[in-house]
Each structure stands twice: as C-alpha cells, then as structure tokens.
Coordinates of C-alpha atoms in Angstrom, one line a residue:
M14 CA -58.4 -7.0 -4.0
T15 CA -60.5 -6.4 -7.2
T16 CA -59.6 -7.5 -10.7
T17 CA -58.9 -3.9 -11.6
E18 CA -56.5 -3.5 -8.7
V19 CA -54.7 -6.7 -9.6
E20 CA -54.3 -5.5 -13.2
S21 CA -53.0 -2.1 -12.0
V22 CA -50.0 -3.8 -10.3
P23 CA -47.1 -3.9 -12.8
T24 CA -45.7 -7.3 -13.5
G25 CA -42.0 -8.1 -13.1
A26 CA -41.6 -8.0 -16.9
Q27 CA -43.2 -4.5 -17.1
I28 CA -40.9 -3.2 -14.4
Q29 CA -37.9 -4.7 -16.1
A30 CA -38.9 -3.1 -19.4
A31 CA -39.3 0.3 -17.8
R32 CA -35.9 -0.1 -16.1
D33 CA -34.3 -1.1 -19.4
G34 CA -35.6 2.1 -20.9
V35 CA -34.0 4.2 -18.1
A36 CA -30.8 2.2 -18.4
R37 CA -30.6 2.8 -22.2
R38 CA -31.0 6.5 -21.7
L39 CA -28.3 6.6 -19.0
L40 CA -26.0 4.5 -21.2
K41 CA -26.3 7.1 -24.0
G42 CA -25.5 9.8 -21.4
S43 CA -22.5 7.8 -20.2
S44 CA -21.1 7.4 -23.7
S45 CA -21.4 11.2 -24.4
R46 CA -20.3 12.6 -21.1
S47 CA -17.8 10.5 -19.1
Y48 CA -14.3 11.4 -18.0
D49 CA -11.0 9.8 -17.5
P50 CA -9.4 11.5 -14.5
V51 CA -5.9 10.4 -15.5
V52 CA -6.1 12.8 -18.5
D53 CA -9.0 15.1 -17.6
I54 CA -7.4 16.6 -14.5
D55 CA -4.1 18.5 -14.5
W56 CA -2.4 16.7 -11.7
A57 CA 0.8 18.6 -12.2
A58 CA -0.7 22.1 -11.8
P59 CA 0.7 23.9 -8.7
F60 CA -1.7 24.6 -5.8
V61 CA -2.9 28.2 -5.3
P62 CA -1.4 29.8 -2.2
G63 CA -4.0 30.6 0.4
K64 CA -6.8 28.4 -1.1
Y65 CA -8.5 25.6 0.8
F66 CA -8.9 21.9 0.0
L67 CA -12.5 22.2 1.5
P68 CA -14.3 25.6 1.9
P69 CA -14.1 26.6 5.6
R70 CA -17.9 26.9 5.9
V71 CA -18.4 23.1 5.5
M72 CA -15.5 22.0 7.7
S73 CA -16.2 20.2 11.0
L74 CA -14.6 22.8 13.2
Y75 CA -15.7 26.0 11.5
G76 CA -17.4 28.4 13.9
T77 CA -15.9 26.9 17.0
Q78 CA -13.5 28.4 19.5
V79 CA -10.9 25.9 18.3
W80 CA -11.3 27.2 14.7
D81 CA -11.0 30.8 15.9
A82 CA -7.7 30.0 17.6
M83 CA -6.1 28.5 14.5
T84 CA -3.8 30.3 12.2
P85 CA -4.6 30.5 8.4
E86 CA -1.9 27.9 7.8
Q87 CA -3.4 25.5 10.4
R88 CA -6.9 26.0 8.8
I89 CA -5.6 25.1 5.4
E90 CA -3.9 22.1 6.7
M91 CA -7.0 21.0 8.5
S92 CA -8.9 21.4 5.2
R93 CA -6.3 19.2 3.5
Q94 CA -6.7 16.4 6.1
E95 CA -10.5 16.7 6.1
M96 CA -10.6 16.4 2.3
A97 CA -8.4 13.3 2.4
N98 CA -10.6 11.8 5.0
I99 CA -13.8 12.5 3.0
M100 CA -12.3 11.1 -0.2
S101 CA -11.1 8.0 1.7
V102 CA -14.7 7.4 2.9
G103 CA -15.8 7.9 -0.7
I104 CA -13.4 5.2 -1.9
W105 CA -14.7 2.7 0.7
F106 CA -18.3 3.2 -0.2
E107 CA -17.8 3.0 -3.9
N108 CA -15.9 -0.2 -3.3
L109 CA -18.9 -1.4 -1.3
L110 CA -21.3 -0.5 -4.1
N111 CA -19.3 -2.3 -6.7
R112 CA -19.2 -5.5 -4.7
A113 CA -22.9 -5.4 -4.1
L114 CA -23.6 -4.8 -7.8
L115 CA -21.4 -7.7 -8.8
I116 CA -23.2 -10.0 -6.4
S117 CA -26.6 -8.9 -7.8
L118 CA -25.5 -9.4 -11.4
M119 CA -24.9 -13.1 -10.7
K120 CA -28.6 -13.6 -11.1
E121 CA -29.4 -11.0 -13.7
D122 CA -29.7 -11.3 -17.5
P123 CA -26.3 -10.4 -19.0
A124 CA -28.0 -9.2 -22.1
A125 CA -30.3 -6.7 -20.4
A126 CA -29.8 -3.0 -20.6
T127 CA -29.9 -2.7 -16.8
T128 CA -27.0 -5.1 -16.6
H129 CA -25.0 -3.1 -19.1
Y130 CA -25.7 0.1 -17.2
S131 CA -24.7 -1.5 -13.9
L132 CA -21.4 -2.6 -15.5
T133 CA -20.9 1.0 -16.8
E134 CA -21.6 2.4 -13.4
M135 CA -19.0 0.1 -11.9
G136 CA -16.5 1.3 -14.4
D137 CA -17.4 4.9 -13.4
E138 CA -16.9 4.0 -9.7
C139 CA -13.5 2.4 -10.4
R140 CA -12.4 5.6 -12.1
H141 CA -13.8 7.6 -9.2
M142 CA -11.8 5.5 -6.7
T143 CA -8.7 6.1 -8.8
M144 CA -9.4 9.8 -9.0
F145 CA -9.9 10.2 -5.2
G146 CA -6.8 8.2 -4.5
R147 CA -4.8 10.3 -7.0
A148 CA -6.1 13.5 -5.3
I149 CA -5.0 12.2 -1.9
E150 CA -1.6 11.4 -3.3
T151 CA -1.3 14.8 -5.1
T152 CA -2.1 16.8 -2.0
G153 CA 0.7 15.0 -0.1
T154 CA -1.6 13.4 2.4
R155 CA -2.3 9.8 3.1
A156 CA -5.5 7.8 2.8
Y157 CA -7.4 7.1 6.0
A158 CA -7.7 3.4 6.7
L159 CA -10.8 1.6 8.0
R160 CA -10.5 0.0 11.4
R161 CA -11.0 -3.8 11.7
W162 CA -14.6 -3.6 12.9
Q163 CA -15.4 -1.1 10.1
R164 CA -13.9 -3.5 7.5
T165 CA -16.0 -6.3 8.9
V166 CA -19.1 -4.2 8.6
M167 CA -18.2 -3.3 5.0
H168 CA -17.8 -7.0 4.1
L169 CA -21.2 -7.9 5.7
I170 CA -23.3 -5.1 4.2
P171 CA -23.5 -6.5 0.6
V172 CA -25.2 -9.6 2.1
V173 CA -28.3 -7.5 2.9
M174 CA -28.1 -5.3 -0.2
R175 CA -31.0 -7.0 -2.0
G176 CA -34.2 -5.7 -3.5
T177 CA -35.1 -2.2 -2.4
A178 CA -32.3 -2.2 0.2
L179 CA -29.7 -2.4 -2.6
W180 CA -30.8 0.9 -4.0
V181 CA -31.4 2.6 -0.6
I182 CA -27.9 1.8 0.6
T183 CA -26.5 2.9 -2.7
L184 CA -28.3 6.3 -2.3
V185 CA -27.0 6.8 1.2
G186 CA -23.4 6.1 0.0
E187 CA -23.8 8.5 -2.9
E188 CA -26.1 11.3 -2.1
L189 CA -24.5 12.6 1.1
F190 CA -21.3 13.2 -0.9
D191 CA -23.1 14.4 -4.0
A192 CA -25.0 17.1 -2.0
L193 CA -21.9 18.4 -0.3
Q194 CA -19.9 18.5 -3.6
R195 CA -22.7 20.3 -5.4
E196 CA -22.7 22.9 -2.8
I197 CA -19.0 23.6 -2.8
K198 CA -17.6 22.5 -6.2
D199 CA -17.6 26.1 -7.6
D200 CA -16.5 27.8 -4.3
P201 CA -13.9 30.5 -5.1
E202 CA -11.9 29.5 -1.9
L203 CA -11.4 25.9 -3.2
Q204 CA -8.2 24.6 -4.8
P205 CA -8.8 24.2 -8.6
M206 CA -7.7 20.6 -8.6
V207 CA -10.2 19.7 -5.9
S208 CA -12.9 21.7 -7.6
R209 CA -12.3 19.7 -10.9
V210 CA -12.5 16.4 -9.0
M211 CA -15.8 17.4 -7.6
Q212 CA -17.2 18.6 -10.9
I213 CA -16.4 15.3 -12.6
H214 CA -17.8 13.3 -9.7
V215 CA -21.1 15.2 -9.5
T216 CA -21.6 14.9 -13.3
E217 CA -21.2 11.1 -13.4
E218 CA -22.8 10.5 -10.0
S219 CA -26.0 12.2 -11.0
R220 CA -26.6 9.3 -13.4
H221 CA -26.0 6.7 -10.7
I222 CA -28.4 8.5 -8.3
G223 CA -31.0 8.6 -11.0
F224 CA -30.7 4.9 -11.6
A225 CA -30.9 4.1 -7.9
R226 CA -33.9 6.4 -7.3
D227 CA -35.7 4.8 -10.2
G228 CA -34.9 1.4 -8.8
V229 CA -36.6 2.4 -5.5
M230 CA -39.7 3.9 -7.0
R231 CA -40.3 1.0 -9.5
R232 CA -40.4 -1.4 -6.6
I233 CA -43.0 0.4 -4.6
P234 CA -46.0 -1.5 -6.1
I235 CA -44.4 -4.9 -5.6
R236 CA -42.5 -4.4 -2.3
S237 CA -43.2 -7.0 0.4
R238 CA -43.6 -6.0 4.0
F239 CA -40.2 -7.5 4.8
D240 CA -38.6 -5.7 1.9
T241 CA -40.0 -2.4 3.1
L242 CA -39.0 -3.0 6.7
L243 CA -35.5 -3.9 5.8
A244 CA -35.0 -1.1 3.4
S245 CA -36.5 1.5 5.7
S246 CA -34.5 0.4 8.7
V247 CA -31.1 -0.6 7.5
H248 CA -30.1 2.9 6.3
G249 CA -30.5 4.2 9.8
L250 CA -27.5 2.1 10.8
A251 CA -25.4 4.3 8.6
A252 CA -26.1 7.4 10.5
P253 CA -23.7 6.9 13.5
I254 CA -21.1 5.4 11.1
F255 CA -21.1 8.6 9.0
R256 CA -21.1 10.7 12.1
H257 CA -17.9 9.0 13.3
L258 CA -16.2 8.9 9.9
F259 CA -16.8 12.6 9.2
T260 CA -15.2 13.5 12.5
N261 CA -12.5 10.9 12.5
P262 CA -10.1 11.8 15.4
E263 CA -7.1 10.7 13.3
M264 CA -7.5 13.6 10.9
Y265 CA -7.3 16.0 13.8
R266 CA -4.2 14.3 15.0
R267 CA -2.6 14.6 11.6
A268 CA -3.5 18.2 11.5
G269 CA -1.4 18.8 14.6
F270 CA -3.8 18.6 17.5
D271 CA -2.4 16.8 20.7
N272 CA -6.0 15.9 21.9
P273 CA -7.7 14.6 18.7
K274 CA -10.5 12.8 20.6
E275 CA -11.5 16.0 22.4
I276 CA -11.3 17.9 19.1
A277 CA -13.6 15.3 17.6
R278 CA -16.1 15.9 20.4
V279 CA -16.0 19.6 19.7
A280 CA -16.7 19.0 16.0
R281 CA -19.7 16.7 16.8
A282 CA -21.2 19.3 19.0
N283 CA -20.6 22.1 16.4
P284 CA -23.9 23.7 15.3
N285 CA -22.4 24.9 12.0
F286 CA -21.2 21.3 11.2
H287 CA -24.7 20.1 12.0
D288 CA -26.2 22.6 9.5
S289 CA -23.8 21.2 6.9
Q290 CA -24.9 17.6 7.8
V291 CA -28.6 18.5 7.6
T292 CA -28.0 20.2 4.2
S293 CA -26.2 17.2 2.8
F294 CA -29.0 14.8 3.9
A295 CA -32.0 16.9 3.1
S296 CA -32.7 15.8 -0.5
L297 CA -32.2 12.1 0.4
A298 CA -34.3 12.4 3.5
A299 CA -37.2 13.9 1.5
F300 CA -36.9 11.2 -1.1
L301 CA -37.0 8.4 1.5
E302 CA -40.1 10.0 3.1
Q303 CA -41.7 10.1 -0.3
A304 CA -40.9 6.5 -1.0
G305 CA -42.2 5.4 2.4
L306 CA -38.8 4.3 3.6
M307 CA -38.2 6.5 6.6
N308 CA -39.5 4.7 9.7
R309 CA -39.3 5.6 13.4
F310 CA -36.0 3.8 13.9
S311 CA -34.1 5.3 10.9
R312 CA -35.5 8.7 11.6
T313 CA -34.3 8.6 15.2
M314 CA -30.9 7.4 14.2
W315 CA -30.4 10.2 11.6
K316 CA -31.5 12.7 14.2
R317 CA -29.2 11.5 16.9
A318 CA -26.3 11.6 14.4
G319 CA -27.1 15.3 13.5
F320 CA -28.4 14.8 10.0
L321 CA -32.0 15.6 10.8
R322 CA -33.6 18.2 13.0

C-alpha cells in the first residue's frame, strides 16, 4: 500500500467526527419532529365500519382460494389479527435493538453526539413499543408471544451485534417494516387509527434508518475481513425467521381457521404475498449489495424465504 493510499483511509477520529455531524443533524430533527403516541393518536375514536386493519393487497392470504372463500367480515378479522401479529414482531425487534444499543454504549463516550442520538433513538423505540402495544389493545386483539426458542435467539443476537453487524441487523429489523408501512399508510381502505400509527412510525424511523445506513457506509474503509464476513452473513439468518413470523399459524387460528398450519402453508406459497415480501426487502437488498454485504449465503437465504427473486 502506498503512502497516498494510507493517507486516504479515514482514521477512527475522522469517522467519529463525521458520525457526530450526522448525529447532531438527526438530534435537531428529533427535537422538532417527534411524537407522543399517548396524546398524538385519538385512541377513543370509533373504528370505521368496513375498513381494514391492513389493506387486503399486502395480506398473506390475498389472492388465494382461501381468501376468495372468506366473507368480508372474515377478511377484516384476518386483517385485525395480521396487524396485531406484525406489531408484536415490531415490538420484539425494537426491544432487541434497544438492548444492543445499550450494550454498545457501555464502551462509548457519553459526551459524544452519537451517544446522545443513540439515547434519543432508544427513547423513540420505547414510545413505538408503547404505541404498538396500545394499538393491539385498542383493536381488541392480543399480542403474539415469542416461543421459547425465539426468545433464546433474541437474547443471543445482541452478542454478535458489534461493528458493522450492529447496523446491518438494525436495518433488517427496521427497513422491512418501514417499506411496508410507507406503501400502505395512506391507503383509503385502512382504519384511520392504524394509518396514524404508521405515519408516526415512518416519520421517526426514517431518522433511525439514516443513522444506521451511515454507520454501515462509514465503516467500509476500515472493515476487517471478519467484520465483513459476519455482517454479510448474519442477516441471512433473519430470512427464515421473518418468513415464519409473518405467516404465524397462531394468527390464522385466532381468525377462526380450524387448520392454521395448513393455512400458513397456503400463505407461504402465495405469489401475491411473495410480491409484497420482495417489495418490502427491495430497498434494503439494494443497499446491502451497494455496501458489499450480500454474500452467497445471505442471498440464498433471502431467496428461499421469498424476499428475493
């Protein structure tokens, strides 16, 4: 490596300075445009008859013979259960992110702007978890619990959320939901309360995604081979987990089906649902390719799970 090449590689101090600049900008945005779901959502407003809790076009059974055989009332109930399931998954992953950020802050400068923004982000995520939980309660459904093995995985994941992997796993947990919500938040078939929840989440989550993407890109010049291998592989493990969570048999049972496991298999084979999955993953997939973090293993896993073609 020549002297010029050595000098072109940013130092840790330069990267931190650049990250601090991004963090200060995001802190200003947070101070001027943040929400308190307790007061910024009208939880007492009645639901609009005939409207859905998720638009039919993004639901797991839409376009199947099972869907065609359902009554309008059954379809709305399925949307209510599917919404509660998605919001439950959102709560788990925001909990995971907060725990990983808390661990990482143990070794960070408490006076740095990046630390202050991480703390602000955790505050946002706590309000989001409250908002999702309140939405589940308001719709009269119940949250969907993790199985024991899933809880074990969630406890272990923060152990590997270091370096680039921290921000990649953060993006996987945030962008899949963000892309879906951006597509449907203004849908006229959506219940106003659910639409408002999604609008708030998209607004605040855009800052979190920007911070995580910046974290990935800033590390490119200093990434070790191990850091690259870990970050480009570990996110592929999320693909089958999301496939299962988004077609959780329990939500079909709660919606009134006597054969929930069979219905889940129908959903997983549904081309329309695959289109929705691909759409939700497209932006993140392109970013991971750009950052050199989509290897053969992770690409194969996302394809098998229906998120890539």
